[in-house]
Coordinates of C-alpha atoms in Angstrom, one line a residue:
Chain A
M1035 CA -22.4 14.3 12.1
K1036 CA -20.7 11.7 10.0
Q1037 CA -22.6 8.8 8.5
V1038 CA -20.7 5.7 7.8
L1039 CA -21.4 2.2 6.7
V1040 CA -18.8 -0.6 6.7
I1041 CA -19.5 -4.1 5.4
H1042 CA -17.8 -7.4 5.0
G1043 CA -18.7 -10.5 3.0
G1044 CA -16.3 -12.9 4.6
A1045 CA -12.6 -13.5 5.0
G1046 CA -10.3 -16.3 3.8
V1047 CA -7.8 -17.4 1.3
I1048 CA -9.4 -15.8 -1.9
P1049 CA -6.5 -16.3 -4.3
Q1050 CA -5.6 -13.5 -6.6
T1051 CA -5.8 -16.0 -9.5
F1052 CA -9.6 -15.8 -9.1
P1053 CA -11.2 -15.3 -12.6
P1054 CA -11.8 -11.5 -13.4
E1055 CA -15.5 -12.0 -14.0
K1056 CA -15.9 -13.6 -10.6
I1057 CA -14.0 -10.8 -8.9
A1058 CA -16.2 -8.3 -10.7
A1059 CA -19.3 -10.2 -9.6
Y1060 CA -18.2 -10.1 -5.9
K1061 CA -17.3 -6.5 -6.1
Q1062 CA -20.8 -5.7 -7.6
G1063 CA -22.4 -7.7 -4.8
L1064 CA -20.5 -5.7 -2.2
A1065 CA -21.3 -2.5 -3.9
R1066 CA -25.1 -3.4 -3.9
A1067 CA -25.1 -4.2 -0.2
L1068 CA -23.2 -1.0 0.5
G1069 CA -25.5 1.0 -1.6
K1070 CA -28.7 -0.4 0.0
G1071 CA -27.4 0.1 3.4
F1072 CA -26.0 3.6 2.9
L1073 CA -29.2 4.8 1.2
V1074 CA -30.8 4.5 4.6
L1075 CA -28.2 6.7 6.3
K1076 CA -28.4 9.2 3.4
N1077 CA -32.1 9.5 4.0
G1078 CA -31.7 10.2 7.7
G1079 CA -32.4 6.6 8.8
S1080 CA -31.0 4.8 11.7
A1081 CA -27.8 2.8 12.0
L1082 CA -29.9 -0.2 12.8
D1083 CA -31.9 0.0 9.6
A1084 CA -28.8 0.7 7.6
A1085 CA -26.9 -2.3 8.9
M1086 CA -30.0 -4.5 8.4
N1087 CA -30.6 -3.3 4.9
A1088 CA -27.0 -4.1 3.9
I1089 CA -27.4 -7.6 5.3
L1090 CA -30.8 -8.2 3.6
E1091 CA -29.1 -7.5 0.3
F1092 CA -26.3 -10.0 1.1
E1093 CA -29.0 -12.5 2.1
R1094 CA -30.5 -12.2 -1.3
D1095 CA -27.2 -12.7 -3.1
P1096 CA -26.2 -16.3 -3.7
L1097 CA -22.5 -15.3 -3.9
F1098 CA -22.4 -14.7 -0.2
N1099 CA -22.9 -17.3 2.6
A1100 CA -26.0 -15.9 4.2
G1101 CA -29.7 -16.4 3.4
R1102 CA -29.8 -17.5 -0.3
G1103 CA -26.2 -18.7 -0.8
A1104 CA -26.0 -20.4 2.6
V1105 CA -23.6 -23.3 2.6
Y1106 CA -24.7 -26.9 3.2
T1107 CA -24.6 -28.9 6.5
A1108 CA -23.3 -32.5 6.5
D1109 CA -26.9 -33.5 6.1
E1110 CA -27.3 -31.5 2.8
T1111 CA -29.5 -28.9 4.5
H1112 CA -29.0 -25.3 5.3
E1113 CA -29.0 -23.9 8.8
M1114 CA -28.5 -20.2 9.4
D1115 CA -27.5 -17.9 12.3
A1116 CA -27.9 -14.1 12.6
A1117 CA -27.6 -11.3 15.1
I1118 CA -28.2 -7.6 15.4
M1119 CA -27.3 -5.1 18.1
N1120 CA -28.2 -1.5 18.9
G1121 CA -25.2 0.4 20.3
R1122 CA -27.4 3.1 21.9
T1123 CA -29.5 0.7 24.1
L1124 CA -27.4 -2.5 24.0
D1125 CA -30.6 -4.2 22.7
F1126 CA -29.7 -7.4 21.0
G1127 CA -31.4 -10.1 19.0
A1128 CA -30.1 -13.4 17.7
V1129 CA -31.2 -16.7 16.2
C1130 CA -29.4 -19.9 15.5
T1131 CA -30.1 -23.0 13.5
V1132 CA -32.9 -21.4 11.4
R1133 CA -33.9 -23.5 8.4
H1134 CA -37.0 -22.0 6.8
V1135 CA -37.0 -18.3 7.4
K1136 CA -36.1 -16.4 4.2
H1137 CA -34.3 -13.6 6.0
P1138 CA -32.6 -14.6 9.2
I1139 CA -31.6 -11.0 9.9
R1140 CA -35.2 -9.9 10.0
L1141 CA -35.9 -12.7 12.5
A1142 CA -33.0 -11.6 14.7
R1143 CA -34.4 -8.0 14.6
A1144 CA -37.9 -9.3 15.5
V1145 CA -36.4 -11.2 18.5
M1146 CA -34.7 -8.0 19.6
E1147 CA -37.8 -5.8 19.3
Q1148 CA -40.7 -8.1 19.9
S1149 CA -39.5 -10.9 22.2
P1150 CA -38.8 -10.8 25.9
H1151 CA -35.8 -13.0 25.1
L1152 CA -32.6 -12.1 23.1
F1153 CA -31.6 -15.3 21.6
L1154 CA -33.8 -18.1 20.2
S1155 CA -32.7 -21.4 18.7
A1156 CA -34.0 -23.7 16.0
D1157 CA -37.7 -24.7 16.2
G1158 CA -38.4 -22.2 18.9
A1159 CA -37.0 -19.4 16.7
E1160 CA -39.2 -20.5 13.8
T1161 CA -42.3 -20.7 16.0
F1162 CA -41.6 -17.1 17.0
A1163 CA -41.1 -16.2 13.3
R1164 CA -44.5 -17.7 12.4
E1165 CA -46.2 -15.7 15.2
K1166 CA -44.6 -12.5 13.9
G1167 CA -45.6 -13.2 10.3
L1168 CA -42.1 -13.5 8.8
E1169 CA -41.7 -15.0 5.4
F1170 CA -41.0 -18.7 5.3
V1171 CA -39.5 -20.8 2.5
D1172 CA -38.7 -24.5 2.0
N1173 CA -35.1 -25.4 3.0
R1174 CA -34.6 -26.3 -0.6
F1175 CA -35.0 -22.6 -1.5
F1176 CA -31.5 -22.1 -0.3
D1177 CA -30.1 -24.9 -2.6
D1178 CA -27.4 -23.9 -5.0
A1179 CA -25.4 -26.2 -7.4
Y1180 CA -22.2 -24.4 -6.7
R1181 CA -22.6 -24.7 -2.9
Y1182 CA -23.5 -28.4 -3.3
Q1183 CA -20.3 -29.0 -5.2
Q1184 CA -18.4 -27.4 -2.3
L1185 CA -20.1 -29.8 0.1
L1186 CA -19.1 -32.8 -2.0
E1187 CA -15.5 -31.6 -2.0
A1188 CA -15.6 -31.0 1.7
K1189 CA -16.9 -34.4 2.4
E1190 CA -14.3 -35.9 0.1
A1191 CA -11.6 -34.0 2.0
G1192 CA -13.2 -35.2 5.3
A1193 CA -13.3 -31.6 6.5
I1194 CA -15.6 -29.3 8.3
V1195 CA -14.4 -26.2 6.7
R1196 CA -14.7 -22.5 7.0
D1197 CA -15.9 -20.8 3.9
H1198 CA -12.7 -19.8 2.3
D1199 CA -10.5 -22.7 3.1
I1200 CA -12.0 -25.5 0.9
E1201 CA -10.9 -25.1 -2.7
A1202 CA -9.3 -21.7 -2.4
A1203 CA -10.8 -20.5 -5.7
K1204 CA -14.3 -20.6 -4.2
P1205 CA -14.7 -17.9 -1.5
M1206 CA -17.9 -17.4 0.4
G1207 CA -18.3 -15.9 3.8
T1208 CA -20.4 -14.8 6.7
V1209 CA -21.6 -11.3 6.0
G1210 CA -21.7 -8.3 8.4
A1211 CA -22.4 -4.6 8.6
V1212 CA -21.6 -1.8 11.1
A1213 CA -23.2 1.6 10.8
L1214 CA -23.1 5.1 12.3
D1215 CA -26.1 7.4 11.8
A1216 CA -26.5 11.1 11.9
S1217 CA -27.7 10.9 15.5
G1218 CA -24.4 9.4 16.5
N1219 CA -25.7 5.9 17.1
L1220 CA -23.9 2.7 16.2
A1221 CA -25.3 -0.7 15.2
A1222 CA -23.9 -4.1 14.1
A1223 CA -25.4 -6.9 12.2
T1224 CA -24.1 -10.3 11.1
S1225 CA -25.7 -13.3 9.2
T1226 CA -24.3 -16.6 8.1
G1227 CA -24.9 -20.1 6.8
G1228 CA -21.9 -21.3 8.9
T1229 CA -19.4 -23.7 7.7
T1230 CA -19.7 -26.2 4.8
N1231 CA -20.2 -29.8 6.0
K1232 CA -20.9 -28.6 9.6
A1233 CA -22.9 -30.9 11.9
C1234 CA -26.5 -30.0 12.2
G1235 CA -27.0 -27.8 15.2
R1236 CA -23.6 -26.2 15.1
V1237 CA -23.6 -22.6 16.4
G1238 CA -20.8 -20.3 15.4
D1239 CA -19.7 -16.9 16.6
T1240 CA -22.2 -14.9 14.5
P1241 CA -25.2 -15.0 17.0
I1242 CA -23.1 -14.8 20.1
P1243 CA -23.1 -11.3 21.6
G1244 CA -19.5 -10.3 22.1
A1245 CA -18.1 -13.0 19.8
G1246 CA -19.3 -12.3 16.2
T1247 CA -21.4 -9.2 16.9
Y1248 CA -21.3 -6.3 19.4
A1249 CA -22.2 -2.6 19.5
D1250 CA -21.9 -0.1 22.3
N1251 CA -22.1 3.7 21.5
R1252 CA -19.4 4.4 24.1
T1253 CA -16.8 2.4 22.1
C1254 CA -17.6 0.6 18.8
A1255 CA -19.8 -1.6 16.6
V1256 CA -18.1 -4.8 15.5
S1257 CA -19.0 -7.7 13.1
C1258 CA -16.6 -10.6 12.7
T1259 CA -16.0 -13.3 10.1
G1260 CA -13.8 -16.3 10.1
F1261 CA -13.2 -19.4 12.1
G1262 CA -16.2 -19.1 14.5
E1263 CA -14.9 -21.3 17.2
E1264 CA -11.7 -19.2 17.6
F1265 CA -13.8 -15.9 17.7
M1266 CA -16.1 -17.5 20.3
I1267 CA -13.4 -18.5 22.8
K1268 CA -11.6 -15.2 22.4
A1269 CA -14.8 -13.1 22.7
A1270 CA -13.4 -11.2 19.7
A1271 CA -16.0 -8.5 19.2
Y1272 CA -16.2 -7.7 23.0
D1273 CA -12.5 -7.7 23.2
V1274 CA -12.3 -4.7 20.8
H1275 CA -14.7 -2.9 23.1
A1276 CA -12.8 -4.0 26.2
R1277 CA -9.4 -2.8 24.9
M1278 CA -11.0 0.6 24.1
I1279 CA -12.8 1.1 27.3
Y1280 CA -10.3 -0.4 29.7
Q1281 CA -7.0 0.4 28.0
G1282 CA -8.0 3.6 26.3
L1283 CA -6.9 2.3 22.9
S1284 CA -8.2 3.9 19.7
L1285 CA -10.6 1.9 17.5
E1286 CA -7.8 1.2 15.0
Q1287 CA -5.4 0.1 17.7
A1288 CA -8.0 -2.1 19.4
A1289 CA -9.2 -3.7 16.2
R1290 CA -5.6 -4.4 15.1
K1291 CA -4.6 -5.9 18.4
V1292 CA -7.5 -8.2 18.4
T1293 CA -7.0 -9.3 14.8
F1294 CA -3.2 -9.7 14.9
E1295 CA -2.4 -10.6 18.5
H1296 CA -5.5 -11.9 20.2
L1297 CA -6.8 -14.1 17.4
E1298 CA -4.8 -16.9 15.7
P1299 CA -3.2 -16.0 12.4
G1300 CA -5.3 -17.1 9.5
S1301 CA -8.5 -17.2 11.6
G1302 CA -10.4 -14.3 9.9
G1303 CA -11.1 -10.6 10.2
L1304 CA -13.5 -8.0 11.5
I1305 CA -15.0 -4.6 10.8
A1306 CA -15.2 -2.0 13.5
L1307 CA -16.6 1.5 13.7
D1308 CA -16.7 4.2 16.4
R1309 CA -19.1 7.1 16.9
H1310 CA -16.7 9.6 15.6
G1311 CA -16.7 7.8 12.2
N1312 CA -13.3 6.1 12.6
F1313 CA -13.3 2.6 11.1
A1314 CA -11.0 -0.4 10.7
L1315 CA -11.2 -3.5 8.6
P1316 CA -8.3 -5.7 9.7
F1317 CA -8.0 -9.3 8.7
N1318 CA -5.3 -12.0 9.3
T1319 CA -6.2 -14.0 6.2
P1320 CA -5.0 -13.3 2.6
G1321 CA -8.3 -11.5 1.8
M1322 CA -11.6 -10.2 3.1
F1323 CA -14.5 -9.0 1.0
R1324 CA -15.3 -5.6 2.3
G1325 CA -16.6 -2.1 1.6
V1326 CA -16.9 1.4 3.1
Q1327 CA -19.1 4.4 2.4
T1328 CA -19.3 7.7 4.2
N1329 CA -21.2 10.9 3.8
D1330 CA -18.0 12.6 2.5
S1331 CA -16.4 9.9 0.4
E1332 CA -17.3 7.6 -2.6
P1333 CA -18.1 4.0 -1.9
R1334 CA -15.1 1.7 -1.9
V1335 CA -15.0 -2.1 -2.1
N1336 CA -11.9 -4.3 -1.7
I1337 CA -10.9 -8.0 -1.5
W1338 CA -7.2 -8.1 -0.8
E1339 CA -4.8 -5.7 1.0
Chain B
M309 CA -0.4 -25.7 45.2
K310 CA -3.9 -24.7 46.4
Q311 CA -6.9 -26.6 45.4
V312 CA -10.2 -24.7 45.5
L313 CA -13.8 -25.4 44.4
V314 CA -16.4 -22.6 44.4
I315 CA -20.1 -23.3 43.5
H316 CA -23.3 -21.5 43.1
G317 CA -26.9 -22.7 43.0
G318 CA -28.5 -19.6 41.7
A319 CA -29.1 -16.0 42.8
G320 CA -32.3 -14.1 43.5
V321 CA -34.7 -12.8 46.2
I322 CA -34.6 -15.9 48.5
P323 CA -36.4 -14.4 51.5
Q324 CA -35.1 -15.0 55.0
T325 CA -38.6 -16.1 56.0
F326 CA -37.9 -19.2 54.0
P327 CA -38.9 -22.3 56.2
P328 CA -35.9 -23.7 58.2
E329 CA -36.3 -27.2 56.8
K330 CA -36.1 -25.8 53.3
I331 CA -33.0 -23.8 54.2
A332 CA -31.5 -26.9 55.6
A333 CA -32.3 -28.9 52.5
Y334 CA -30.7 -26.3 50.2
K335 CA -27.6 -26.1 52.3
Q336 CA -27.4 -29.9 52.3
G337 CA -27.7 -29.9 48.5
L338 CA -24.9 -27.3 48.2
A339 CA -22.7 -29.3 50.6
R340 CA -23.3 -32.5 48.5
A341 CA -22.3 -30.7 45.2
L342 CA -19.3 -29.2 46.9
G343 CA -18.3 -32.5 48.4
K344 CA -18.6 -34.4 45.1
G345 CA -16.6 -31.8 43.3
F346 CA -13.9 -31.3 45.9
L347 CA -13.3 -35.0 46.3
V348 CA -11.9 -34.9 42.7
L349 CA -9.4 -32.2 43.6
K350 CA -8.5 -34.0 46.9
N351 CA -7.7 -37.1 44.9
G352 CA -5.4 -35.2 42.5
G353 CA -8.0 -34.9 39.7
S354 CA -8.4 -32.0 37.3
A355 CA -10.3 -28.7 37.7
L356 CA -12.4 -29.8 34.8
D357 CA -13.5 -33.0 36.4
A358 CA -14.1 -31.3 39.7
A359 CA -16.3 -28.6 38.2
M360 CA -18.2 -31.2 36.2
N361 CA -18.7 -33.5 39.2
A362 CA -20.2 -30.6 41.2
I363 CA -22.6 -29.8 38.4
L364 CA -23.6 -33.5 38.0
E365 CA -24.6 -33.5 41.6
F366 CA -26.7 -30.3 41.1
E367 CA -28.3 -31.9 38.0
R368 CA -29.4 -34.9 40.1
D369 CA -30.9 -32.6 42.8
P370 CA -34.5 -31.4 42.1
L371 CA -34.0 -28.4 44.4
F372 CA -31.8 -26.8 41.8
N373 CA -32.8 -25.6 38.3
A374 CA -30.5 -27.8 36.2
G375 CA -31.1 -31.4 35.0
R376 CA -33.7 -32.9 37.2
G377 CA -35.3 -29.9 38.7
A378 CA -35.2 -27.8 35.5
V379 CA -38.0 -25.3 35.3
Y380 CA -40.9 -25.5 32.8
T381 CA -41.1 -23.7 29.4
A382 CA -44.3 -22.0 28.4
D383 CA -45.2 -25.2 26.6
E384 CA -44.9 -27.3 29.8
T385 CA -41.6 -28.9 28.6
H386 CA -38.1 -28.6 29.9
E387 CA -35.2 -27.2 27.8
M388 CA -31.7 -27.1 29.2
D389 CA -28.5 -25.3 28.4
A390 CA -25.0 -26.1 29.7
A391 CA -21.3 -25.1 29.2
I392 CA -17.9 -26.1 30.3
M393 CA -14.5 -24.4 29.7
N394 CA -10.9 -25.4 30.3
G395 CA -8.8 -22.5 31.4
R396 CA -5.5 -24.1 30.4
T397 CA -6.4 -24.6 26.7
L398 CA -9.5 -22.3 26.3
D399 CA -11.3 -25.4 25.1
F400 CA -15.0 -24.9 25.4
G401 CA -18.1 -26.9 24.9
A402 CA -21.8 -25.9 25.1
V403 CA -25.3 -27.0 24.3
C404 CA -28.6 -25.2 24.2
T405 CA -32.2 -26.3 24.0
V406 CA -31.5 -29.9 25.1
R407 CA -34.7 -31.9 26.0
H408 CA -33.8 -35.5 26.5
V409 CA -30.2 -35.8 27.7
K410 CA -30.1 -36.7 31.4
H411 CA -27.0 -34.8 32.1
P412 CA -26.6 -31.7 29.9
I413 CA -23.1 -30.9 31.4
R414 CA -21.8 -34.3 30.2
L415 CA -23.0 -33.4 26.7
A416 CA -21.3 -30.0 26.9
R417 CA -18.1 -31.8 27.8
A418 CA -18.5 -34.3 25.0
V419 CA -18.9 -31.4 22.6
M420 CA -15.7 -29.9 23.9
E421 CA -13.7 -33.1 23.7
Q422 CA -15.2 -35.1 20.8
S423 CA -16.8 -32.6 18.3
P424 CA -15.0 -30.3 15.9
H425 CA -17.5 -27.7 17.0
L426 CA -17.9 -25.9 20.3
F427 CA -21.6 -25.2 20.5
L428 CA -24.5 -27.4 19.4
S429 CA -28.2 -26.6 19.6
A430 CA -31.4 -28.5 20.0
D431 CA -31.9 -31.6 17.8
G432 CA -28.3 -31.4 16.5
A433 CA -27.0 -31.5 20.0
E434 CA -29.1 -34.6 20.7
T435 CA -28.0 -36.3 17.5
F436 CA -24.5 -35.9 18.7
A437 CA -25.4 -37.1 22.2
R438 CA -26.8 -40.3 20.7
E439 CA -23.7 -40.9 18.6
K440 CA -21.6 -40.5 21.7
G441 CA -23.8 -42.9 23.8
L442 CA -24.9 -40.4 26.4
E443 CA -27.9 -41.3 28.6
F444 CA -31.3 -40.3 27.3
V445 CA -34.5 -39.8 29.2
D446 CA -38.1 -38.8 28.3
N447 CA -38.7 -35.1 28.8
R448 CA -41.2 -36.0 31.5
F449 CA -38.3 -37.4 33.6
F450 CA -37.6 -33.7 34.5
D451 CA -41.2 -33.1 35.6
D452 CA -41.8 -31.9 39.2
A453 CA -45.0 -30.9 40.9
Y454 CA -43.4 -28.0 42.6
R455 CA -41.9 -26.6 39.4
Y456 CA -45.2 -27.1 37.7
Q457 CA -46.9 -25.0 40.3
Q458 CA -44.3 -22.3 39.6
L459 CA -45.2 -22.4 35.9
L460 CA -48.9 -22.0 36.7
E461 CA -48.1 -19.0 38.9
A462 CA -45.8 -17.5 36.3
K463 CA -48.5 -17.9 33.6
E464 CA -51.1 -16.3 35.9
A465 CA -48.7 -13.4 36.5
G466 CA -48.1 -13.2 32.7
A467 CA -44.4 -13.2 33.3
I468 CA -41.4 -14.9 32.0
V469 CA -39.5 -15.0 35.1
R470 CA -36.0 -15.6 36.4
D471 CA -35.9 -18.3 38.9
H472 CA -36.0 -16.4 42.1
D473 CA -38.4 -13.6 41.2
I474 CA -41.6 -15.4 41.0
E475 CA -43.0 -16.1 44.4
A476 CA -40.1 -15.2 46.4
A477 CA -40.4 -18.1 48.7
K478 CA -39.5 -20.5 45.9
P479 CA -35.9 -20.1 45.0
M480 CA -34.4 -22.1 42.3
G481 CA -31.4 -21.2 40.1
T482 CA -28.8 -21.9 37.5
V483 CA -25.9 -23.9 38.9
G484 CA -22.2 -23.3 38.4
A485 CA -18.8 -24.3 39.6
V486 CA -15.3 -23.0 39.2
A487 CA -12.2 -25.0 40.2
L488 CA -8.5 -24.8 40.7
D489 CA -6.5 -28.0 40.7
A490 CA -3.1 -28.9 42.1
S491 CA -1.5 -28.3 38.6
G492 CA -2.6 -24.7 38.7
N493 CA -5.3 -25.1 36.1
L494 CA -8.7 -23.4 36.2
A495 CA -12.1 -24.6 34.8
A496 CA -15.7 -23.3 34.8
A497 CA -19.0 -25.1 34.3
T498 CA -22.6 -24.0 34.3
S499 CA -25.9 -25.7 33.8
T500 CA -29.5 -24.5 33.8
G501 CA -33.1 -25.1 32.9
G502 CA -33.4 -21.4 32.1
T503 CA -36.4 -19.3 33.2
T504 CA -39.9 -20.5 34.1
N505 CA -42.4 -19.9 31.4
K506 CA -39.7 -19.1 28.8
A507 CA -40.6 -19.4 25.1
C508 CA -39.3 -22.7 23.6
G509 CA -35.9 -22.1 22.0
R510 CA -34.9 -19.3 24.4
V511 CA -31.1 -19.3 25.0
G512 CA -29.7 -17.6 28.1
D513 CA -26.2 -16.6 29.1
T514 CA -25.2 -20.1 30.5
P515 CA -23.9 -21.6 27.2
I516 CA -22.5 -18.4 25.8
P517 CA -18.7 -18.3 26.2
G518 CA -17.9 -15.0 27.9
A519 CA -21.4 -14.4 29.1
G520 CA -22.4 -17.1 31.7
T521 CA -19.2 -19.2 31.5
Y522 CA -15.5 -18.4 31.0
A523 CA -12.1 -19.7 32.0
D524 CA -8.5 -18.6 31.2
N525 CA -5.6 -19.7 33.4
R526 CA -4.0 -16.2 32.9
T527 CA -6.9 -14.6 34.8
C528 CA -9.9 -16.4 36.2
A529 CA -12.6 -19.0 35.9
V530 CA -16.2 -17.5 36.1
S531 CA -19.7 -18.9 36.3
C532 CA -22.7 -16.5 36.4
T533 CA -26.3 -16.8 37.5
G534 CA -29.2 -14.3 37.2
F535 CA -31.1 -12.5 34.5
G536 CA -29.4 -14.1 31.5
E537 CA -30.3 -11.4 28.9
E538 CA -28.4 -8.8 31.1
F539 CA -25.4 -11.1 31.5
M540 CA -25.3 -11.7 27.7
I541 CA -25.3 -8.1 26.5
K542 CA -22.7 -7.2 29.2
A543 CA -20.5 -10.2 28.4
A544 CA -20.3 -10.6 32.2
A545 CA -17.9 -13.5 32.6
Y546 CA -15.5 -12.1 29.9
D547 CA -15.7 -8.7 31.5
V548 CA -14.2 -10.0 34.7
H549 CA -11.3 -11.4 32.6
A550 CA -10.9 -8.2 30.6
R551 CA -10.7 -6.0 33.7
M552 CA -8.0 -8.2 35.2
I553 CA -5.9 -8.5 32.0
Y554 CA -6.4 -4.9 30.6
Q555 CA -6.8 -2.9 33.8
G556 CA -4.6 -5.0 36.1
L557 CA -7.4 -5.4 38.7
S558 CA -7.3 -8.2 41.2
L559 CA -9.9 -11.0 41.0
E560 CA -11.9 -9.5 43.9
Q561 CA -11.9 -6.0 42.4
A562 CA -12.8 -7.2 38.9
A563 CA -15.6 -9.5 40.1
R564 CA -17.1 -6.7 42.3
K565 CA -16.9 -4.1 39.6
V566 CA -18.7 -6.3 37.2
T567 CA -21.4 -7.3 39.7
F568 CA -22.0 -3.9 41.3
E569 CA -21.2 -1.4 38.5
H570 CA -21.3 -3.2 35.1
L571 CA -24.5 -5.3 35.7
E572 CA -27.9 -3.9 36.7
P573 CA -28.7 -4.0 40.4
G574 CA -30.9 -7.1 41.2
S575 CA -29.7 -8.9 38.1
G576 CA -27.8 -11.8 39.8
G577 CA -24.3 -12.8 40.8
L578 CA -21.2 -14.8 39.9
I579 CA -18.4 -16.9 41.2
A580 CA -14.8 -16.2 40.2
L581 CA -11.5 -17.9 41.0
D582 CA -7.9 -17.2 40.0
R583 CA -4.9 -19.5 39.8
H584 CA -3.5 -18.3 43.1
G585 CA -6.7 -19.6 44.8
N586 CA -8.3 -16.2 45.4
F587 CA -12.0 -16.3 44.9
A588 CA -15.0 -14.0 45.0
L589 CA -18.8 -14.7 45.2
P590 CA -20.4 -11.3 44.7
F591 CA -24.2 -10.9 44.0
N592 CA -26.4 -7.9 43.6
T593 CA -29.6 -9.7 44.6
P594 CA -30.7 -10.3 48.2
G595 CA -29.2 -13.8 48.2
M596 CA -27.2 -16.4 46.2
F597 CA -26.9 -20.1 47.0
R598 CA -23.1 -20.7 47.2
G599 CA -20.3 -22.7 48.7
V600 CA -16.5 -22.8 48.9
Q601 CA -14.0 -25.6 49.8
T602 CA -10.2 -25.4 49.7
N603 CA -7.4 -27.7 50.7
D604 CA -6.7 -25.7 53.8
S605 CA -10.3 -24.9 55.0
E606 CA -13.5 -26.6 55.9
P607 CA -16.4 -26.5 53.4
R608 CA -18.7 -23.5 53.8
V609 CA -22.1 -22.9 52.3
N610 CA -24.2 -19.7 52.4
I611 CA -27.4 -18.2 51.1
W612 CA -27.5 -14.5 52.3
E613 CA -24.7 -12.0 53.0

């Protein structure tokens, strides 16, 4: 059986004039997340654990917009969303508007495995996190001078902006991972700080099953990044699944149709993986931080085409 | 052009041994919501206004689980979710975990029309509601002795229960409406208090685009009711759309496939309407409160097959 991990760290403008040391730092961050996640698969672990471990590494890295590194709301706070889905069982867990949980993806997983519900918001999500003993931090833990500068620029521009569209030289991004394990099971996971200067309480596509995150062993695992509102109304992740199951398209065909015909140009990208180990990483923006590792190839990370 | 309004007031067990005066009261409630909504269409109004007006009437009626009449959380409070979608533009607005806004559906519509975001949660949603001048009430406004009794019974049973499954003689239910106006535009709207004894912060399918609520003029408008977690992981509303657009199924075929093959038996039902005025109201539970009115037929309301 093939083992495959595919990750993304956000899509957007990401100009090629970006300083070389920054490019190197992003590529190192991608490689670390890929390595942490793939190690799970190499050791015979589950797709679910592999996807989660990749996201945990992204949440630790301030270069990426998830966990530490989450962007600022209009109120100068941080509010995070995350989701995880098991392609074998369709089990799903998500949280939105989380402010004090160090690793939102762990909370999404706890919701999936330990709650009778699938999706918890805001204070209710944090009450559940306390009951389950998850690690809490002050909201200021997520502060970052670079992110704060981005907020000031966004406010000056009067814009609620997706990660990569304010000051093109400062890419950030929702993070995601899709994995296939040796048992042939798929999983998807996504985590984000949302959009800089967003109103408090704004929920994007990340925690919406079928929008930013979806997994079904019969078809594919998908994680999206981009203009969340567009991905929500287009049910982007589920649409990849639907085109495969109802039209008989291949993973590659379905992922490309969704990215280049279903979604608006410039709206973002997605990663998709099927149980045969086929994968696709299409994006309709100039760039997308991304990486792939399989049991029979070296890890690869990329930013542009 | 045809004008059509289809509504539901929840699906579940609803035993036929239900007292006749209760049955009459529910039927009157359905007829009022239908009448308020259809009047908009009759007067040349939009599908969006028609669907919203039907929901507003449901939110006023304590017999139905939305607005006044919303069930209790495990903390003896009320938390409501609502969504609305415009099939012409794919504009969408939703809120979750709202506690003090008298009409959650008005807030969902304000999010759709007056916010750069599509989905707001909890305190952030209420901050936005204040900015827009929506009517606020104390959470105790939603209290109801009958609902409270249901909570006590649910707690005793140790269950987090969907509306119609605790004490079968006490149906409640998410409410929904789909409408077609004289311009050929579709809209969908859904509002709910969720499940009795739910954890605070629980988000169900209602505010999730593609799960509990969806509308696209090319295919259909859909509003769902039932076991929200099942409808979420199955992207139930979007799946009706997907089967129509990718498989070429009729509205009736797609709605029945989703209800009887895609969703688990006993999980709920949905209402669906296409731009030619075809409609379907399938449910896989013993009953579903529902009603239909068109420009060339009398209003009809039903509970069982």
